[in-house]
């Protein structure tokens, strides 16, 4: 008998009613770990109704009190960290240290919203006209929806709901069906922290659930993170139905290695950024751009490191890289490696034949390294989302910039160099949302904002930080005059300062 998950609506675990189930696998063994119900439209509508009913009282709760729930939530997450880390490792597959790191990055958003009263402060201008003052406030939107990907089952939902809820909104989360357990646990912990019923709800599902959430008249805003085709669909559909929307999509992040870079540091960084989390990160480096004469030394250094990468179950603390999320995804990534060979790239390390002793059914793929990849190849153009690093050789910084800037995606990028002029020029001219200088994965902290350019983000606002607060609130500007002052009489012309 496998464990069956529930939805979480109006403060309670609610069994699925649609009769449709999705089998969640343990990525290291390939066995079914749990089954998750796939919500139909009616079940989603009930979650939206619960969130709508909870909204007026929650919006009217002082921000300081809302923040106090998050202080408690932070404490509970810290207390249950091991349990959450284990859930991530079993269902996603990433190694425990990495899972813990992603939990911490999510927790930092919770810490950020503990300052909600400060974040929501408006501005005030006295005497904008004779005896007239003007002030601004930011007010919540209503029911907000989050739709999240498999690769960060705790961190990405936590980019969204803490900010939305601390701003006074209520929330419906539709997590990835591939690793849904941590979201439910987060809902239970929020409940334990004192969040009123209906403020945070979880419905599991696929396109049927998503379509209800995107089109329902009682939903005010939609945040999405996932692949570019779905991001584009979500953004267009939600916008067409009058919702505020932000949809973060896929990536192909380039790391430019200049000839003067510290080679050891660059290789260490590429190993972590290319193969950490089995390459299933939207900020993973999947292209190394070797500039000038560093290419041979770079590829040689990478080759031995990729060959000795320790691949194993995430629960084994000596593993450096775990399995991929599903057997289908493993097959898709391996087929990209086949294609790269057909396209004429040089396969320096081939991880396709890897087996992990004791885990015959696991979704493991060894690290793969391609050299002499060109911009015309599909392995360069498309997001592979696996442990496959492509090296492209170019002559100079201008050619490297042209390559990065011409790519469809523009999430993150990095340059490794000792030259301040090169680094500064790159940061200024590159077309990407997040740039690292000798930092391979420049994920902004919670008090800054996360988002990419080009087809890596649809919409105008990034996640968390002040951008997140702006996304989940509306600005209201109030101009006031009190009757005790001198009466101005009727004015028929446009009011101006007299
Ligand atoms: P995905 O697009 O397949 O799924 C994301 C969410 O959308 C899931 O909740 C899924 O159930 C739902 N979904 C899937 N297909 C749908 C459809 N046809 N209609 C409606 N909803 C649908 O993405 P994934 O495979 O879970 O995650 C990996 C992708 O996410 C990669 O492309 C990665 O780059 C991207 N990602 C981006 C960021 C970022 O910040 N830009 C962060 C993490 C992941």
XYZ file of C-alpha atoms and ligand atoms in Angstrom:
542
model
C 0.000 0.000 0.000
C 1.575 3.312 -1.012
C 1.044 6.446 1.005
C -1.655 8.671 -0.531
C -1.407 12.440 -0.191
C -4.275 14.891 0.293
C -4.929 18.483 -0.712
C -4.872 21.146 2.030
C -7.880 23.448 1.986
C -9.278 25.779 4.629
C -6.901 24.539 7.319
C -7.551 20.826 6.734
C -6.161 17.872 4.821
C -8.800 17.112 2.197
C -8.818 13.812 0.247
C -8.820 13.991 -3.533
C -12.178 13.393 -5.215
C -11.388 13.332 -8.909
C -10.250 9.699 -8.898
C -7.104 10.706 -10.821
C -3.749 9.981 -9.192
C -0.110 10.574 -10.078
C 2.624 8.206 -8.908
C 5.552 9.999 -7.270
C 8.768 8.019 -7.429
C 11.740 7.804 -5.132
C 14.305 9.058 -7.669
C 17.121 6.929 -6.289
C 15.243 3.613 -6.403
C 12.633 4.242 -9.078
C 9.973 2.831 -6.759
C 6.639 4.563 -6.184
C 7.091 6.611 -3.001
C 3.619 8.075 -2.766
C 0.535 8.866 -4.816
C -0.789 12.363 -5.231
C -4.379 13.263 -6.167
C -4.909 15.345 -9.296
C -7.527 18.003 -8.562
C -10.349 18.713 -10.959
C -11.849 22.145 -11.572
C -14.359 21.839 -8.730
C -11.723 20.953 -6.172
C -9.645 23.960 -7.269
C -12.703 26.199 -7.077
C -13.253 25.079 -3.468
C -9.684 26.067 -2.559
C -10.164 29.447 -4.266
C -13.457 29.925 -2.381
C -11.719 29.188 0.947
C -8.980 31.688 0.109
C -11.527 34.273 -0.956
C -13.524 33.883 2.269
C -10.367 34.242 4.383
C -9.143 37.336 2.552
C -11.064 40.240 4.199
C -10.095 39.334 7.771
C -6.495 38.536 6.840
C -6.087 41.751 4.841
C -7.434 43.690 7.836
C -5.003 41.990 10.250
C -2.192 44.438 11.117
C 1.027 43.668 9.236
C 2.837 43.272 12.539
C 0.532 40.418 13.539
C 0.865 38.814 10.120
C 4.640 39.013 10.479
C 4.479 37.294 13.866
C 3.009 34.191 12.206
C 6.127 34.083 10.039
C 8.437 34.404 13.054
C 6.746 31.286 14.423
C 6.809 29.575 11.017
C 10.554 30.199 10.771
C 11.054 28.516 14.130
C 8.936 25.523 13.036
C 10.806 25.108 9.764
C 14.101 25.107 11.634
C 12.722 22.469 14.008
C 11.463 20.298 11.118
C 14.375 20.959 8.762
C 15.634 17.351 8.706
C 12.184 16.034 7.853
C 11.787 18.527 4.986
C 15.300 17.801 3.706
C 14.540 14.054 3.659
C 11.313 14.645 1.720
C 13.182 16.712 -0.882
C 15.929 14.112 -1.177
C 13.572 11.156 -1.585
C 11.238 12.706 -4.154
C 13.583 15.066 -6.011
C 16.803 13.094 -5.555
C 19.229 15.925 -4.772
C 21.874 15.266 -2.127
C 20.969 16.196 1.438
C 23.436 19.071 1.737
C 22.049 20.635 -1.412
C 18.469 20.059 -0.237
C 19.352 21.773 3.047
C 20.884 24.704 1.159
C 17.705 25.142 -0.882
C 15.630 25.025 2.308
C 17.815 27.765 3.786
C 17.365 29.946 0.708
C 13.597 29.569 1.092
C 13.778 30.259 4.791
C 15.573 33.513 4.055
C 12.432 34.755 2.304
C 10.482 33.959 5.478
C 13.057 35.975 7.442
C 12.671 38.815 4.935
C 8.891 38.993 5.391
C 9.231 39.066 9.181
C 9.879 42.758 8.436
C 6.472 43.128 6.724
C 5.451 46.318 8.568
C 8.599 48.006 7.306
C 8.248 46.571 3.793
C 4.689 47.873 3.516
C 5.467 51.395 4.744
C 4.096 54.080 2.459
C 5.342 57.597 1.882
C 4.019 60.954 3.080
C 4.291 64.464 1.713
C 2.961 67.277 3.838
C 1.558 70.456 2.266
C 1.429 69.325 -1.340
C -1.079 72.179 -1.679
C -2.244 74.730 0.835
C -3.327 72.653 3.890
C -3.283 69.506 1.751
C -1.269 66.346 2.516
C -0.615 63.310 0.404
C 0.294 59.777 1.494
C 0.604 56.368 -0.107
C -0.270 52.894 1.115
C 0.210 49.470 -0.454
C -2.793 47.145 -0.254
C -3.089 43.399 -0.950
C -4.662 42.083 -4.143
C -6.868 39.201 -2.920
C -6.459 35.518 -3.813
C -2.985 34.841 -5.271
C -1.945 31.608 -6.957
C 1.489 29.971 -7.167
C 2.356 27.234 -9.675
C 5.780 25.746 -9.099
C 8.323 23.378 -10.739
C 9.816 20.127 -9.489
C 13.388 21.259 -9.082
C 12.992 23.274 -5.864
C 9.956 21.844 -4.066
C 10.467 24.071 -1.003
C 12.504 27.062 -2.142
C 10.434 28.156 -5.139
C 7.052 28.017 -3.331
C 8.778 30.016 -0.572
C 9.803 32.691 -3.102
C 6.075 33.320 -3.426
C 3.691 32.563 -0.565
C 5.541 34.190 2.374
C 5.636 37.522 0.510
C 2.057 37.270 -0.753
C 0.640 36.298 2.650
C 2.706 38.766 4.684
C 1.373 41.486 2.356
C -2.193 40.508 3.355
C -3.184 38.224 0.461
C -4.484 34.676 0.677
C -2.875 31.942 -1.398
C -3.483 28.755 -3.378
C -0.343 26.761 -4.212
C -0.269 24.188 -7.011
C 3.098 22.473 -6.519
C 4.796 20.143 -8.969
C 3.102 16.752 -8.999
C 6.551 15.124 -9.194
C 7.614 16.059 -5.628
C 4.523 17.347 -3.832
C 5.050 16.158 -0.229
C 7.037 19.129 1.166
C 4.310 21.632 0.152
C 1.756 19.800 2.258
C 4.125 19.769 5.210
C 4.664 23.523 4.815
C 0.878 24.021 4.887
C 0.638 22.053 8.126
C 3.474 24.034 9.693
C 1.890 27.354 8.689
C -1.325 26.161 10.308
C 0.605 25.249 13.461
C 2.226 28.696 13.390
C -1.240 30.216 13.765
C -2.159 31.121 10.200
C -5.976 31.357 10.000
C -7.826 28.717 7.974
C -8.114 29.429 4.274
C -5.153 31.829 4.082
C -2.860 29.153 2.607
C -4.191 26.234 0.560
C -2.512 23.516 -1.499
C -4.130 21.777 -4.455
C -2.219 19.171 -6.406
C -2.765 18.646 -10.075
C -1.778 19.093 -13.661
C -3.085 21.156 -16.557
C -6.728 20.748 -15.551
C -6.037 22.334 -12.152
C -3.780 25.002 -13.650
C -6.429 26.042 -16.182
C -9.008 26.559 -13.433
C -6.561 28.629 -11.402
C -5.631 30.777 -14.412
C -9.170 31.559 -15.482
C -11.194 31.684 -12.243
C -12.713 35.158 -11.719
C -11.816 35.201 -7.999
C -8.077 34.867 -8.582
C -6.277 38.226 -8.584
C -2.684 37.255 -9.384
C -0.638 34.314 -10.637
C 3.040 33.582 -10.002
C 4.568 30.781 -12.047
C 7.995 29.153 -12.235
C 8.705 26.358 -14.705
C 9.663 25.707 -18.321
C 9.391 28.434 -20.956
C 6.524 26.998 -23.056
C 4.342 26.590 -19.950
C 5.466 29.981 -18.563
C 4.394 31.672 -21.773
C 1.031 29.870 -21.751
C 0.440 30.738 -18.085
C 1.372 34.396 -18.573
C -0.837 34.817 -21.644
C -3.814 32.944 -20.210
C -3.704 34.651 -16.802
C -3.245 38.102 -18.388
C -6.095 37.507 -20.826
C -8.300 36.729 -17.814
C -7.409 40.017 -16.154
C -4.922 38.747 -13.608
C -1.613 40.252 -12.621
C 0.967 37.664 -13.735
C 4.655 36.862 -13.483
C 5.990 33.693 -15.106
C 9.612 32.636 -14.830
C 10.794 30.204 -17.487
C 13.740 28.107 -18.570
C 17.404 28.924 -18.895
C 20.707 28.189 -20.593
C 23.249 29.929 -18.405
C 26.694 30.678 -19.780
C 29.849 31.038 -17.734
C 32.561 32.943 -19.577
C 36.086 31.923 -18.615
C 38.613 34.575 -19.622
C 42.244 33.638 -20.357
C 43.436 35.292 -17.119
C 40.925 33.470 -14.855
C 42.122 31.438 -11.893
C 41.808 28.052 -13.611
C 41.341 26.005 -10.444
C 38.640 28.343 -9.187
C 36.857 28.271 -12.558
C 36.921 24.454 -12.715
C 35.635 24.122 -9.141
C 32.855 26.581 -9.954
C 31.886 24.773 -13.172
C 31.728 21.429 -11.394
C 29.333 22.742 -8.746
C 27.254 24.861 -11.106
C 27.124 22.308 -13.930
C 26.617 19.083 -12.010
C 25.210 20.149 -8.620
C 21.591 18.994 -8.272
C 22.278 16.915 -11.424
C 22.036 20.110 -13.479
C 18.362 20.466 -12.564
C 18.647 24.109 -11.538
C 17.405 27.112 -13.451
C 20.680 28.791 -12.448
C 22.851 25.795 -13.404
C 25.695 26.587 -15.769
C 25.135 24.503 -18.883
C 27.541 26.344 -21.208
C 31.168 27.159 -20.442
C 32.504 29.759 -22.862
C 36.265 29.323 -23.042
C 37.925 32.512 -24.271
C 41.262 32.390 -26.090
C 44.010 30.006 -25.053
C 42.444 28.793 -21.792
C 40.198 26.265 -23.607
C 42.543 23.239 -23.719
C 43.541 23.595 -20.063
C 39.920 24.102 -19.033
C 38.625 21.024 -20.848
C 41.529 18.901 -19.595
C 40.893 19.974 -15.997
C 37.153 19.381 -16.300
C 37.561 15.958 -17.897
C 39.285 14.358 -14.926
C 36.909 15.994 -12.461
C 33.745 14.911 -14.315
C 35.067 11.363 -14.631
C 35.609 11.175 -10.872
C 32.267 12.754 -9.903
C 30.678 10.660 -7.158
C 27.150 9.841 -8.284
C 24.836 8.070 -5.854
C 21.639 8.373 -3.855
C 21.045 11.774 -2.268
C 20.684 10.091 1.112
C 24.341 8.991 1.006
C 26.297 11.945 2.341
C 29.323 11.038 0.255
C 27.381 11.491 -3.024
C 28.183 14.661 -4.942
C 25.348 14.242 -7.433
C 22.049 12.371 -7.135
C 19.620 10.953 -9.715
C 17.330 12.827 -12.097
C 13.700 13.412 -11.203
C 12.007 10.698 -13.317
C 12.923 7.869 -15.668
C 11.353 9.873 -18.560
C 13.491 12.898 -17.779
C 16.607 10.734 -17.577
C 15.802 9.302 -21.014
C 15.239 12.807 -22.410
C 18.598 14.075 -21.079
C 20.395 10.972 -22.416
C 18.784 11.516 -25.819
C 20.272 15.038 -25.898
C 23.690 13.435 -25.392
C 22.982 11.112 -28.374
C 21.994 14.150 -30.404
C 25.132 16.090 -29.444
C 27.254 13.234 -30.775
C 25.201 13.165 -34.019
C 25.594 16.928 -34.342
C 29.376 16.588 -34.245
C 30.259 17.910 -30.793
C 33.187 16.168 -29.071
C 31.881 14.021 -26.189
C 34.808 14.190 -23.751
C 33.019 12.404 -20.887
C 30.062 10.093 -21.511
C 27.922 9.399 -18.431
C 25.224 7.431 -20.238
C 26.492 4.017 -19.172
C 26.720 4.773 -15.463
C 25.216 2.301 -12.996
C 24.994 2.809 -9.257
C 25.500 -0.354 -7.276
C 22.457 -1.305 -5.199
C 20.187 1.125 -7.092
C 19.331 -0.559 -10.409
C 16.013 1.285 -10.812
C 17.318 4.773 -9.931
C 17.204 7.592 -12.478
C 20.978 8.038 -12.522
C 23.002 9.529 -15.337
C 26.708 10.194 -15.048
C 28.165 13.615 -15.709
C 28.602 14.368 -19.437
C 31.025 16.873 -20.958
C 30.959 18.151 -24.530
C 33.722 20.198 -26.152
C 33.657 22.131 -29.446
C 29.941 22.827 -29.236
C 28.651 25.474 -31.661
C 25.739 27.901 -31.525
C 23.861 26.019 -34.284
C 23.603 22.750 -32.337
C 20.406 21.808 -30.511
C 22.415 20.824 -27.433
C 23.481 24.481 -27.315
C 20.164 26.085 -28.145
C 17.820 24.048 -25.946
C 17.584 23.655 -22.192
C 18.675 20.075 -21.348
C 18.188 20.357 -17.569
C 20.589 17.555 -16.681
C 24.269 16.948 -15.905
C 25.513 17.914 -19.371
C 28.045 20.730 -19.712
C 28.837 22.156 -23.156
C 32.112 23.960 -23.824
C 32.069 26.554 -26.614
C 35.400 28.034 -27.697
C 35.590 31.712 -28.729
C 38.415 34.121 -29.514
C 37.637 37.115 -27.334
C 35.238 38.793 -24.889
C 33.191 40.459 -27.630
C 32.495 37.051 -29.218
C 31.564 35.637 -25.801
C 29.145 38.494 -25.199
C 27.609 38.075 -28.644
C 26.998 34.409 -27.890
C 25.359 35.045 -24.517
C 23.318 37.971 -25.805
C 22.010 36.126 -28.857
C 20.704 33.177 -26.834
C 16.952 32.867 -26.432
C 17.243 32.686 -22.641
C 18.697 35.287 -20.285
C 18.337 34.012 -16.743
C 21.806 34.078 -15.166
C 25.368 34.314 -16.434
C 28.870 34.646 -15.018
C 32.347 35.779 -15.947
C 35.546 34.454 -14.405
C 38.477 36.844 -14.717
C 40.996 38.846 -12.689
C 40.510 41.892 -14.908
C 38.151 44.535 -13.480
C 37.645 46.198 -16.843
C 36.521 42.965 -18.502
C 34.256 42.117 -15.572
C 32.677 45.561 -15.491
C 32.177 45.671 -19.258
C 30.596 42.211 -19.223
C 28.207 43.035 -16.356
C 27.126 46.212 -18.084
C 26.657 44.832 -21.620
C 25.332 41.338 -21.002
C 21.606 40.687 -21.562
C 20.676 38.561 -18.544
C 18.868 39.232 -15.286
C 21.471 37.917 -12.836
C 25.213 38.270 -13.315
C 28.065 36.730 -11.354
C 31.649 37.992 -11.312
C 33.750 35.021 -10.221
C 30.466 33.680 -8.785
C 28.983 30.914 -10.935
C 25.463 30.830 -9.474
C 24.537 34.425 -8.643
C 21.154 33.723 -7.015
C 20.065 36.991 -5.383
C 19.403 36.942 -1.645
C 15.826 37.246 -0.342
C 16.171 41.018 0.157
C 17.137 41.436 -3.510
C 14.953 40.070 -6.306
C 15.216 36.975 -8.536
C 14.397 37.032 -12.236
C 15.774 36.725 -15.740
C 15.528 38.522 -19.077
C 14.351 37.514 -22.539
C 12.370 34.241 -22.622
C 13.385 33.394 -19.064
C 10.692 35.696 -17.641
C 7.272 36.804 -18.841
C 6.010 39.872 -16.987
C 7.669 42.864 -15.375
C 8.320 41.911 -11.771
C 10.832 39.554 -10.238
C 10.341 37.252 -7.248
C 10.849 38.347 -3.608
C 12.656 41.459 -2.365
C 10.896 44.772 -3.023
C 9.842 43.539 -6.480
C 7.888 40.737 -4.773
C 6.232 43.184 -2.389
C 5.221 45.348 -5.345
C 3.860 42.361 -7.272
C 1.615 41.297 -4.395
C 0.318 44.797 -3.542
C -1.388 47.730 -5.223
C -0.372 51.301 -4.601
C -2.984 53.739 -3.367
C -2.298 57.468 -3.109
C -4.477 59.491 -0.742
C -4.708 63.273 -0.886
C -6.386 64.870 2.142
C -7.627 68.224 3.417
C -9.514 68.737 6.683
C -12.549 71.022 7.118
C -11.071 72.973 10.031
C -8.771 74.880 7.663
C -9.695 77.831 5.461
C -12.262 76.875 2.824
C -10.973 77.070 -0.712
C -14.384 77.376 -2.373
C -15.270 75.636 -5.613
C -12.445 75.257 -8.128
C -13.299 74.601 -11.783
C -9.780 74.420 -13.134
C -7.230 71.593 -12.730
C -5.979 71.814 -9.114
C -2.440 73.225 -8.930
C -0.242 74.469 -6.104
C -1.195 78.071 -5.262
P 7.124 22.468 -16.022
O 6.930 23.686 -16.841
O 6.973 21.148 -16.660
O 6.103 22.461 -14.776
C 5.972 23.587 -13.936
C 4.573 23.595 -13.349
O 3.614 23.725 -14.407
C 4.209 22.317 -12.601
O 3.468 22.659 -11.457
C 3.386 21.525 -13.610
O 2.418 20.700 -12.995
C 2.714 22.614 -14.410
N 2.516 22.230 -15.823
C 3.289 21.407 -16.562
N 2.815 21.313 -17.819
C 1.725 22.110 -17.875
C 0.804 22.454 -18.899
N 0.933 21.956 -20.120
N -0.198 23.294 -18.613
C -0.318 23.809 -17.379
N 0.532 23.524 -16.359
C 1.537 22.688 -16.602
O 8.567 22.616 -15.329
P 9.328 21.531 -14.469
O 9.813 20.460 -15.375
O 8.561 21.172 -13.265
O 10.573 22.410 -13.953
C 11.749 22.592 -14.698
C 11.707 23.877 -15.473
O 11.520 24.982 -14.586
C 13.007 24.173 -16.192
O 12.703 24.696 -17.452
C 13.675 25.241 -15.323
O 14.576 26.096 -15.993
C 12.483 25.994 -14.863
N 12.769 26.750 -13.660
C 12.910 28.099 -13.799
C 13.220 28.858 -12.699
C 13.393 30.333 -12.834
O 13.487 30.980 -11.819
N 13.430 30.898 -14.021
C 13.375 28.251 -11.444
C 13.200 26.874 -11.343
C 12.891 26.126 -12.469
